[in-house]
Amino acid sequence: MAGAAAEQRRLATVVESWLERPVLIVGDAMLDEWRFADSDRLCREAPAPVLTLRRRISAAGGAANTAVNVAALGGRAVLVAPVGADVAGDELHDCLDRAGVWDRTVNQPGRPTPVKRRMLAGNQILLREDSGDPDDALDPEGVTRLLTALSCATEELRAAAGGEAPTLVVCDYGLGALPAPVRAWLVEQRERYATVALDAHDLADWRGLAPTVVTPSFAEATRLLARAGGPTRPTAGTELHLEHPHGDPADGPSELTVGAAPGGVRADDVTIDRPGPVGEPTPGEDRVALTGDGLSVTGTGVTVNTRAGEGVDRAVLAESRLAELRAHTGADVVAVTLDTEGAVVGGADGEPRRSHSTPVPASHAVGAGDAYLAAMTLALAADAPLPTAAQLAQLAATITVSDTGTCVCRREDLLTALDQPTETMSHPALVGSDELDAIVAEYREAGRSVVFTNGCFDVLHRGHVRYLEQARALGDLLIVAVNSDGSVRRLKGPDRPVNPVEDRGALLAALACVDHVVVFEEDSPAALIEAVRPDIYVKGGDYPPELVPEAPLVRRLGGQVHTLGYVPDRSTSAIIERIRSHSQEASPPPNAREPDPSLSSRTRAS
C-alpha cells in the first residue's frame, strides 16, 4: 500500500512539473456538435424515429481538442490552424477561449470549418453528418498566412517561456490544413522545437520530421508497414487477413477487421475450420495478408504469428513491429493505440510497454486519443521516463470516457485519480490591498508564478474574458486590479463608470480564470505593482510592451511585460454607444403626445 502511494506521488510530481509547459499545436481543427434528442415513435413516411431535440453542445475537435486538453492539463497551449469565416468557426473560437487556449488560428474565407454533427437518442448515436471537404485546399495566400502564424506563435511561446524552446504537436487528419509546403516548413524548422509529437492519418507524409513520439492507431501503423513494404520471405502456415480500405475516411482511419482467411487456418499440420471475416469487402477494399512467422513484411501487407492461439492479438502484432515503426517514422517513441484494448508503447531500449483501458460505448470515447496525445506529449516534454509518460497518457485517456461527448482531461481530474490534493490554498477572490502581500507570499513559497493586470472593466464583455483567460494562461495565479469609481471618472469622464465597483469586482471574481480581485483608488496601479512584484504584467492592446507606462517599473522589479490583443469590434465604449443609439431610435418623436403626468408619477412611485 505504501508503495502504491509513493508511485502515485511520483506520477503527480510529473503532472506538476509540466505546468505552463509551452506547447504549439498545429493541424486540422474542427467543431464537434452533439445533439441530444428524445424519440418515442416512428414517422409515417419511413421506418425512422421522430426526434425531439432537447439540447445541443459544441466542443473543439481534432487539433483544437488536443489544444484544449493540453490547456486543461496545465500546459500553455497555442493553436495554429485554418478556420473558416463561418458560424462553426465562431463557435470554435468560443470553445478555445473558454478553455484558455491561445487562439492563433488563421481565418480562411470561402473554406468552411470542418464540423462533425452527431444526433443521439438515449445516448445512442443515430447518425453523424460531416461537413468540410478535404479537397478544399488552402490557396497560396492561405498557406503564406499559416506559415507566418506558425513562425510568430513559435517565437511568442519562446518569449513567454523565457527563451525555452516550445513543444510542437502536429495533428494531421487529412482535412487539408497541412499541405506539402507547411509540412516542408515544419521539417525544415524542426530544431526550433524541443519535443515534437506527431498524430497523423498518413505517417508516410511526414518523413524527415524526426518526431520525439508518434501515436498511430493500429490501422495507421499497419498501413505504414504495408506501404513500406520490404523483402518477402517464404512463410509457413496459411494466412490470416485484415480488411483494409484504400481510401480511408478523412477524419481518421477506421479500425481494421481481423479474421481468419477463408478456407481455414493450418496449425501444427491440422486444418481447423474457422469462419472468415464477417461481411464482404466493400468496393475499393482489398485484403492485407497476415502470414505465419510474425516477422517479415510481405508485398501486400503485414504479418502476425498465428500459432500463438485463437485469432489475432493486435497488441502482439504491434509489439512485434515497434522497431520497424520507429525506423519508418524516425521517432524516438512509438505508441500504438488500440482503442478499447489500451496501447503498446516502445522506445529506444526495445522494451515494449502495454497499457490497458476499460471498454466503454463509442459515444464516450470521442477525443480520448487527443487526451492521450496531450498527456504523453507533456510528460515527455517534462523529461519523464517513458514508462511514466505511457502510464499518465493511458490514465488521462481512461478517466475522460465516463460520459457521452468530446473527451477532455483536466489536470484536477488527473491528480484526483492519483489521490493527490488539487488545491493547497484557499483565499477569497475579492481581497483588500492589505491582504494581498500575505497571499502573494504564500503562493510564491509554493513556487507559483504571479500574473498581474489592471483596468476599469466597466461593462464586462467577450473581449475582456478572452484577454483574462490568456493572461491566466501565462502563469499560476492571476490578480486583477480594478479601478475604483472615482478613478474611472477621472480617466473616462463624468458619465462613467456605468457599473459601480462592487458589481465590476463581483463579475470579475466570478470568472474561473481570475484568482483574486483588488480595488485601487489611484489612477495608476504602480503602488500595487510595487507590493505584488508580479512575475508577468499584462496589458491589453496592439502596441508593443515598450509603450506600456508600467513597463519600466515591472522590469526593474524583475518581471516581464506582455500585451495581448483585444477581440475585434469588442469594447466597452462600442457597447455603450450601441445602447445609446438604440435608446435614441426607440425615443418618441418630438411632437408625440406627452403622457399623463399623474400616470408618470404613479409609475415612478411603483
XYZ file of C-alpha atoms in Angstrom:
606
model
C 0.000 0.000 0.000
C 2.817 2.393 0.888
C 4.500 1.557 -2.413
C 1.342 2.376 -4.370
C 1.000 5.717 -2.597
C 4.619 6.558 -3.342
C 4.097 5.667 -7.012
C 1.053 7.937 -7.197
C 3.008 10.782 -5.631
C 5.781 10.239 -8.179
C 3.295 10.432 -11.052
C 1.698 13.533 -9.539
C 5.118 15.182 -9.394
C 5.379 14.789 -13.173
C 1.925 16.343 -13.622
C 3.040 19.300 -11.507
C 6.316 19.605 -13.429
C 4.629 20.147 -16.792
C 2.590 23.109 -15.525
C 2.784 26.002 -18.031
C 4.904 23.935 -20.425
C 4.769 25.835 -23.782
C 3.085 23.745 -26.495
C 2.269 24.759 -30.083
C -0.454 22.657 -31.726
C -0.903 22.782 -35.500
C -3.232 20.832 -37.757
C -6.825 20.053 -38.656
C -9.139 21.882 -36.259
C -12.824 21.073 -36.339
C -16.044 21.587 -34.397
C -17.798 18.691 -32.671
C -21.542 19.206 -32.358
C -23.655 16.930 -30.159
C -27.437 16.995 -30.489
C -29.336 15.104 -27.812
C -32.910 14.148 -28.653
C -35.825 12.068 -27.395
C -37.728 9.642 -29.552
C -40.897 7.681 -28.727
C -42.386 6.934 -32.140
C -41.629 6.280 -35.805
C -42.590 8.686 -38.550
C -45.283 7.741 -41.079
C -43.114 8.445 -44.123
C -40.453 5.849 -43.349
C -39.340 3.426 -40.617
C -37.309 6.181 -38.984
C -37.548 7.608 -35.456
C -39.121 11.004 -34.881
C -36.634 13.060 -32.835
C -37.362 15.925 -30.475
C -34.222 17.984 -29.881
C -33.570 18.609 -26.157
C -30.092 20.131 -26.031
C -27.103 20.922 -28.184
C -23.427 21.022 -27.207
C -20.487 22.333 -29.220
C -16.902 21.323 -28.481
C -13.488 21.700 -30.049
C -12.484 18.718 -32.154
C -9.363 17.364 -33.837
C -6.274 19.514 -33.338
C -8.429 22.009 -31.428
C -9.399 19.344 -28.896
C -5.755 18.368 -28.470
C -5.032 22.029 -27.685
C -7.933 22.119 -25.213
C -6.570 19.001 -23.484
C -3.065 20.491 -23.264
C -4.516 23.616 -21.642
C -6.810 21.633 -19.331
C -3.872 19.500 -18.181
C -1.944 22.637 -17.230
C 0.153 23.292 -20.322
C 0.371 26.606 -22.149
C -1.415 25.764 -25.399
C -1.292 27.774 -28.620
C -3.308 26.584 -31.633
C -2.403 27.437 -35.229
C -4.875 26.094 -37.775
C -7.022 27.302 -40.671
C -10.592 28.053 -39.575
C -13.459 29.130 -41.804
C -15.121 32.529 -41.582
C -18.470 30.965 -40.693
C -20.758 30.223 -37.759
C -18.924 26.992 -36.972
C -15.653 28.925 -36.903
C -17.128 31.444 -34.448
C -18.264 28.612 -32.180
C -14.832 27.027 -32.369
C -13.220 30.328 -31.347
C -15.555 30.459 -28.345
C -14.600 26.899 -27.361
C -10.917 27.808 -27.467
C -11.497 30.989 -25.466
C -13.379 29.129 -22.734
C -10.583 26.574 -22.484
C -7.823 29.166 -22.165
C -6.144 28.170 -25.432
C -4.194 30.934 -27.158
C -6.162 31.200 -30.376
C -3.769 31.909 -33.235
C -5.945 30.318 -35.895
C -5.917 31.755 -39.411
C -9.181 32.924 -40.952
C -9.891 31.257 -44.312
C -12.845 32.901 -46.126
C -14.542 30.550 -48.557
C -13.170 27.445 -46.855
C -15.677 26.025 -44.347
C -14.748 24.947 -40.847
C -14.969 21.127 -40.668
C -17.906 20.027 -38.482
C -18.979 16.647 -37.152
C -22.632 16.700 -36.086
C -23.838 13.746 -34.076
C -27.516 13.091 -33.387
C -28.227 10.946 -30.333
C -31.306 9.426 -28.726
C -30.914 7.736 -25.375
C -27.151 8.317 -25.588
C -27.068 6.179 -28.725
C -25.562 7.852 -31.786
C -28.141 7.511 -34.569
C -26.262 9.348 -37.295
C -23.304 11.620 -37.934
C -23.250 14.378 -40.511
C -19.842 15.664 -41.606
C -19.188 18.918 -43.416
C -15.871 20.240 -44.663
C -14.189 18.718 -47.680
C -10.515 17.652 -47.555
C -10.323 18.715 -51.197
C -10.870 22.341 -50.118
C -7.149 23.043 -50.257
C -5.573 26.195 -48.872
C -4.815 28.729 -51.562
C -1.251 30.149 -51.791
C -2.209 33.190 -49.706
C -3.720 30.938 -47.052
C -0.530 28.859 -46.926
C 1.574 32.015 -46.530
C -0.616 33.282 -43.700
C -0.485 29.903 -41.972
C 3.319 29.797 -42.166
C 3.520 33.349 -40.798
C 1.226 32.397 -37.911
C 3.371 29.342 -37.159
C 6.583 31.343 -37.029
C 5.047 34.116 -34.896
C 3.396 31.679 -32.488
C 6.683 29.806 -32.065
C 8.503 32.989 -31.094
C 5.599 34.125 -28.918
C 5.761 30.887 -26.931
C 9.528 31.049 -26.687
C 9.343 34.598 -25.307
C 6.580 33.683 -22.847
C 8.707 30.774 -21.599
C 11.794 32.909 -21.056
C 13.645 31.640 -24.127
C 12.800 27.969 -23.664
C 12.168 26.076 -26.901
C 8.480 25.127 -27.140
C 6.979 21.725 -27.789
C 5.271 21.043 -31.138
C 2.235 18.808 -31.671
C 1.219 18.018 -35.260
C -2.339 16.741 -35.822
C -2.782 15.734 -39.456
C -6.167 14.105 -40.094
C -6.190 14.570 -43.853
C -8.569 17.546 -43.907
C -6.208 19.823 -45.857
C -4.815 22.010 -43.061
C -1.261 20.775 -43.593
C -0.433 20.843 -47.313
C 3.028 19.972 -48.609
C 4.555 23.487 -48.153
C 3.501 23.540 -44.494
C 4.845 20.028 -43.905
C 8.128 21.001 -45.553
C 8.394 24.120 -43.370
C 7.857 22.107 -40.190
C 10.511 19.596 -41.226
C 12.973 22.411 -42.014
C 12.230 24.198 -38.718
C 12.478 21.049 -36.569
C 15.355 22.452 -34.492
C 13.143 25.264 -33.163
C 11.194 22.749 -31.063
C 12.482 20.726 -28.134
C 9.881 17.948 -28.278
C 7.777 17.041 -31.313
C 4.681 14.817 -31.202
C 3.014 13.556 -34.378
C -0.513 12.191 -34.756
C -1.040 11.670 -38.474
C -3.566 9.852 -40.592
C -0.807 9.075 -43.068
C 2.574 8.819 -41.354
C 4.359 8.442 -44.696
C 3.699 12.141 -45.393
C 5.999 13.131 -42.512
C 9.297 11.537 -43.451
C 12.147 13.690 -42.192
C 10.339 15.295 -39.256
C 12.185 13.092 -36.722
C 9.437 13.349 -34.093
C 10.005 12.568 -30.444
C 6.810 10.493 -30.342
C 4.201 9.260 -32.807
C 0.815 7.936 -31.687
C -0.688 5.949 -34.579
C -3.798 3.866 -34.233
C -3.463 0.207 -35.102
C -4.864 0.926 -38.567
C -2.437 3.775 -39.208
C 0.512 1.669 -38.052
C -0.369 -1.308 -40.250
C -0.959 0.958 -43.250
C 2.511 2.442 -42.839
C 4.081 -1.023 -42.644
C 2.162 -2.180 -45.688
C 3.298 0.825 -47.711
C 6.876 0.479 -46.511
C 6.965 -2.991 -47.988
C 10.173 -4.928 -47.586
C 11.707 -8.222 -48.596
C 9.314 -11.123 -48.982
C 10.316 -14.321 -47.217
C 8.643 -17.693 -47.510
C 6.413 -18.326 -44.524
C 4.834 -21.361 -43.005
C 1.148 -21.777 -42.440
C -1.948 -20.346 -44.030
C -2.730 -16.658 -43.966
C -4.998 -14.505 -41.868
C -6.487 -11.361 -43.347
C -7.218 -7.760 -42.464
C -9.958 -5.862 -44.225
C -8.201 -2.654 -45.291
C -9.698 0.090 -47.478
C -7.620 2.055 -49.991
C -9.487 5.302 -49.285
C -9.813 5.758 -45.538
C -12.276 8.277 -44.120
C -10.827 11.776 -43.965
C -11.490 12.152 -40.245
C -9.186 9.309 -39.321
C -8.919 5.629 -40.240
C -11.490 3.046 -39.335
C -10.091 0.120 -37.387
C -9.065 -2.924 -39.391
C -11.201 -6.034 -39.001
C -9.171 -9.114 -38.114
C -10.346 -12.609 -39.005
C -9.297 -15.986 -40.321
C -8.652 -16.442 -44.019
C -11.369 -18.217 -45.998
C -10.734 -21.928 -46.131
C -9.485 -22.414 -42.608
C -6.147 -21.999 -40.799
C -3.499 -24.659 -40.627
C -1.895 -25.096 -37.205
C 0.523 -27.911 -36.354
C -0.380 -29.557 -39.662
C -4.001 -29.890 -38.597
C -6.580 -27.993 -40.578
C -9.085 -26.206 -38.322
C -12.223 -24.817 -39.882
C -12.833 -21.212 -38.846
C -15.212 -18.695 -40.285
C -13.756 -15.913 -42.374
C -14.262 -12.221 -41.713
C -17.881 -11.261 -41.235
C -19.187 -9.498 -44.343
C -17.575 -8.957 -47.692
C -15.141 -6.137 -48.527
C -16.890 -3.028 -49.760
C -15.925 -1.597 -53.168
C -12.421 -0.180 -53.055
C -11.189 -2.527 -50.332
C -8.618 -5.243 -50.647
C -7.071 -7.735 -48.268
C -3.854 -7.219 -46.331
C -2.223 -10.591 -45.748
C -1.108 -11.709 -42.284
C 1.135 -14.733 -42.697
C 2.618 -17.131 -40.226
C 6.045 -16.043 -38.987
C 5.102 -12.702 -37.432
C 8.340 -11.071 -38.563
C 8.513 -10.189 -42.247
C 6.592 -7.614 -44.293
C 5.089 -9.017 -47.449
C 4.473 -7.073 -50.606
C 0.791 -6.612 -49.740
C 0.756 -6.157 -46.004
C 1.971 -7.059 -42.548
C 2.363 -10.362 -40.810
C 1.462 -11.870 -37.481
C 2.260 -15.146 -35.782
C -0.947 -17.188 -35.935
C 0.294 -20.124 -33.864
C 0.074 -18.284 -30.541
C -3.614 -19.027 -30.160
C -7.050 -18.360 -31.475
C -7.441 -15.284 -33.664
C -5.088 -12.343 -33.913
C -3.960 -10.287 -30.919
C -3.431 -6.710 -32.112
C -1.193 -5.964 -29.136
C 1.091 -8.897 -30.007
C 1.291 -7.687 -33.590
C 2.031 -4.122 -32.527
C 4.730 -5.222 -30.070
C 6.457 -7.286 -32.732
C 6.667 -4.320 -35.121
C 7.619 -1.436 -32.821
C 11.230 -1.371 -34.006
C 10.130 -1.173 -37.649
C 7.640 1.567 -36.859
C 10.363 3.565 -35.126
C 12.632 3.104 -38.136
C 9.979 4.102 -40.672
C 8.839 7.193 -38.731
C 12.226 8.264 -37.342
C 10.544 8.628 -33.932
C 12.200 8.031 -30.585
C 8.931 6.666 -29.185
C 6.042 4.869 -30.898
C 2.718 4.488 -29.080
C 0.260 2.311 -30.998
C -3.211 2.981 -29.622
C -5.667 0.080 -29.609
C -8.845 1.926 -28.548
C -10.677 -0.322 -26.038
C -7.585 -2.519 -25.658
C -5.270 0.257 -24.442
C -1.924 0.892 -26.122
C 1.509 -0.571 -26.860
C 4.483 1.751 -26.420
C 8.103 1.270 -27.410
C 11.250 3.366 -27.175
C 14.927 3.146 -27.982
C 15.524 0.417 -25.382
C 13.402 -2.000 -27.432
C 11.252 -2.913 -24.440
C 7.522 -2.831 -25.252
C 5.142 -1.469 -22.622
C 1.486 -2.422 -22.564
C -1.297 -0.369 -21.018
C -4.967 -1.270 -20.720
C -8.250 0.616 -20.802
C -11.840 -0.095 -19.818
C -14.238 -0.756 -22.712
C -16.903 1.950 -22.994
C -19.592 2.875 -25.533
C -18.155 4.536 -28.621
C -20.022 7.769 -27.849
C -17.981 8.061 -24.627
C -14.589 7.741 -26.312
C -14.693 10.539 -28.914
C -11.492 12.530 -28.445
C -9.933 10.165 -25.898
C -6.958 9.859 -28.228
C -6.490 13.637 -28.003
C -6.266 13.375 -24.215
C -3.753 10.525 -24.594
C -1.649 12.562 -27.028
C -1.718 15.675 -24.830
C -0.648 13.854 -21.667
C 2.022 11.794 -23.442
C 3.465 14.946 -25.039
C 3.502 16.968 -21.812
C 5.121 14.125 -19.876
C 7.894 13.608 -22.441
C 8.429 17.369 -22.706
C 8.901 17.402 -18.933
C 11.609 14.712 -19.317
C 9.545 11.991 -17.670
C 10.743 8.404 -18.225
C 8.869 6.607 -20.999
C 7.040 4.138 -18.690
C 5.784 7.095 -16.634
C 4.681 9.023 -19.722
C 2.837 5.969 -21.058
C 1.134 5.402 -17.712
C -0.043 9.008 -17.412
C -1.217 9.106 -21.035
C -3.348 5.996 -20.592
C -4.740 7.299 -17.308
C -5.661 10.626 -18.928
C -7.483 8.850 -21.754
C -9.262 6.440 -19.429
C -10.690 8.957 -16.972
C -12.227 11.054 -19.761
C -14.604 8.391 -21.061
C -17.203 8.448 -18.297
C -19.922 10.162 -20.345
C -21.081 10.987 -23.859
C -19.281 13.878 -25.517
C -15.857 15.014 -26.692
C -13.248 13.912 -24.149
C -11.212 16.454 -22.180
C -8.951 15.520 -19.266
C -8.367 18.253 -16.692
C -5.294 18.472 -14.506
C -7.525 18.334 -11.422
C -9.117 15.082 -12.658
C -5.709 13.527 -13.228
C -4.468 14.483 -9.767
C -7.692 13.242 -8.188
C -7.246 9.901 -9.955
C -3.784 9.789 -8.362
C -5.320 10.534 -4.923
C -3.486 13.833 -4.750
C -4.955 17.104 -3.430
C -5.671 19.613 -6.177
C -5.742 22.740 -4.050
C -3.417 23.582 -1.181
C -4.545 27.165 -0.577
C -7.905 28.796 -0.038
C -8.422 32.544 -0.170
C -11.433 34.675 -1.112
C -11.487 36.030 -4.637
C -12.220 39.608 -3.561
C -9.396 40.811 -1.333
C -8.145 44.080 0.086
C -4.763 45.536 -0.758
C -3.624 44.880 2.818
C -4.303 41.129 2.392
C -2.510 40.867 -0.923
C 1.056 40.774 0.437
C 0.415 37.684 2.565
C -1.469 35.885 -0.228
C 1.257 36.504 -2.800
C 3.954 35.438 -0.345
C 2.140 32.155 0.275
C 1.834 31.411 -3.418
C 5.461 32.330 -4.039
C 6.572 29.987 -1.269
C 4.727 27.204 -3.094
C 6.695 28.024 -6.254
C 3.800 29.533 -8.207
C 4.181 32.388 -10.661
C 2.049 35.537 -10.351
C 0.368 37.333 -13.267
C -0.987 40.849 -12.665
C -3.234 43.054 -14.765
C -5.447 46.067 -14.184
C -8.278 48.015 -15.781
C -11.708 49.559 -15.385
C -13.672 46.536 -16.706
C -16.770 48.717 -16.728
C -19.040 46.655 -18.995
C -17.630 43.128 -18.967
C -17.685 41.641 -22.471
C -16.210 38.817 -24.539
C -13.020 40.754 -25.267
C -12.351 41.102 -21.524
C -12.973 37.408 -20.892
C -10.681 36.250 -23.683
C -7.981 38.685 -22.569
C -8.177 37.498 -18.943
C -8.131 33.823 -19.953
C -4.992 34.403 -21.999
C -3.426 36.334 -19.126
C -4.190 33.490 -16.704
C -2.543 31.011 -19.076
C 0.758 32.871 -18.647
C 1.184 31.830 -15.010
C -0.226 30.058 -11.971
C -2.104 32.934 -10.316
C -3.978 35.876 -11.886
C -4.547 39.027 -9.840
C -6.828 41.668 -11.378
C -6.661 45.213 -10.015
C -9.815 47.164 -10.845
C -10.121 50.961 -10.775
C -12.422 52.460 -8.145
C -15.421 54.525 -9.257
C -13.582 57.772 -8.608
C -10.561 56.593 -10.550
C -12.768 55.602 -13.513
C -14.445 59.020 -13.549
C -11.079 60.753 -13.676
C -9.919 58.505 -16.517
C -13.108 58.101 -18.571
C -15.267 61.136 -17.813
C -18.202 62.055 -15.550
C -20.645 59.595 -17.160
C -18.517 56.585 -16.262
C -18.480 54.018 -14.778
C -21.750 52.527 -15.912
C -21.483 49.827 -13.238
C -20.269 50.505 -9.673
C -17.061 48.892 -8.485
C -18.960 46.410 -6.306
C -20.643 44.954 -9.409
C -17.497 45.087 -11.524
C -15.444 43.331 -8.865
C -18.072 40.635 -8.293
C -18.282 39.811 -12.011
C -14.512 39.584 -12.344
C -14.257 37.384 -9.251
C -16.853 35.012 -10.731
C -14.620 34.214 -13.737
C -12.825 30.882 -13.435
C -9.628 32.368 -14.863
C -9.392 35.094 -12.178
C -7.900 34.128 -8.811
C -8.091 37.434 -6.927
C -9.586 40.889 -7.465
C -8.395 44.003 -5.639
C -9.685 47.579 -5.945
C -7.311 50.551 -6.120
C -8.152 54.248 -5.754
C -5.205 55.772 -7.617
C -5.093 56.474 -11.342
C -2.060 54.181 -11.696
C -1.543 50.680 -10.261
C 2.124 51.448 -9.518
C 1.751 51.015 -5.735
C 0.131 47.603 -6.154
C 2.794 46.551 -8.638
C 5.441 47.512 -6.090
C 3.663 45.393 -3.472
C 2.905 42.349 -5.644
C 6.135 42.349 -7.704
C 4.438 40.266 -10.450
C 6.364 37.751 -12.483
C 4.315 38.830 -15.512
C 2.439 42.098 -16.023
C -0.217 42.043 -18.752
C -1.952 44.863 -20.592
C -4.455 44.739 -23.415
C -3.701 46.462 -26.707
C -1.982 46.144 -30.044
C 1.023 48.276 -29.087
C 4.445 46.826 -28.135
C 5.294 46.227 -24.446
C 7.805 49.108 -24.569
C 4.904 51.577 -24.762
C 3.221 50.292 -21.591
C 3.665 53.033 -18.935
C 4.226 50.488 -16.181
C 6.861 48.533 -18.153
C 9.976 50.194 -16.647
C 8.718 49.585 -13.103
C 7.821 45.951 -13.771
C 11.189 45.225 -15.372
C 13.037 46.967 -12.547
C 11.272 44.585 -10.166
C 12.385 41.586 -12.251
C 9.118 40.902 -14.091
C 8.114 40.530 -17.745
C 5.599 42.656 -19.680
C 3.144 41.217 -22.196
C 0.497 42.887 -24.338
C -2.473 40.870 -25.544
C -4.660 41.999 -28.418
C -8.379 42.580 -27.933
C -11.154 40.733 -29.746
C -12.003 42.901 -32.784
C -15.141 45.047 -32.507
C -15.478 44.290 -28.790
C -15.023 47.255 -26.463
C -16.872 48.915 -23.594
C -17.144 52.200 -25.497
C -18.620 50.468 -28.550
C -21.174 48.630 -26.414
C -22.228 51.825 -24.621
C -22.527 53.630 -27.953
C -24.752 50.863 -29.337
C -27.001 51.047 -26.270
C -27.282 54.816 -26.635
C -28.060 54.624 -30.343
C -30.763 52.017 -29.762
C -32.214 54.178 -26.998
C -32.363 57.188 -29.293
C -34.028 55.146 -32.043
C -36.676 53.987 -29.576
C -37.432 57.525 -28.276
C -40.815 59.046 -29.384
C -40.749 61.920 -31.925
C -40.792 65.474 -30.511
C -44.450 66.084 -31.469
C -45.655 62.930 -29.760
C -48.395 63.477 -27.193
C -46.997 63.831 -23.660
C -48.148 61.147 -21.258
C -50.448 61.978 -18.372
C -48.201 63.469 -15.609
C -50.187 61.714 -12.936
C -49.613 58.372 -14.678
C -45.862 59.075 -14.817
C -45.729 59.867 -11.122
C -47.674 56.726 -10.265
C -45.348 54.664 -12.423
C -42.275 56.130 -10.767
C -43.750 55.545 -7.351
C -44.380 51.905 -8.128
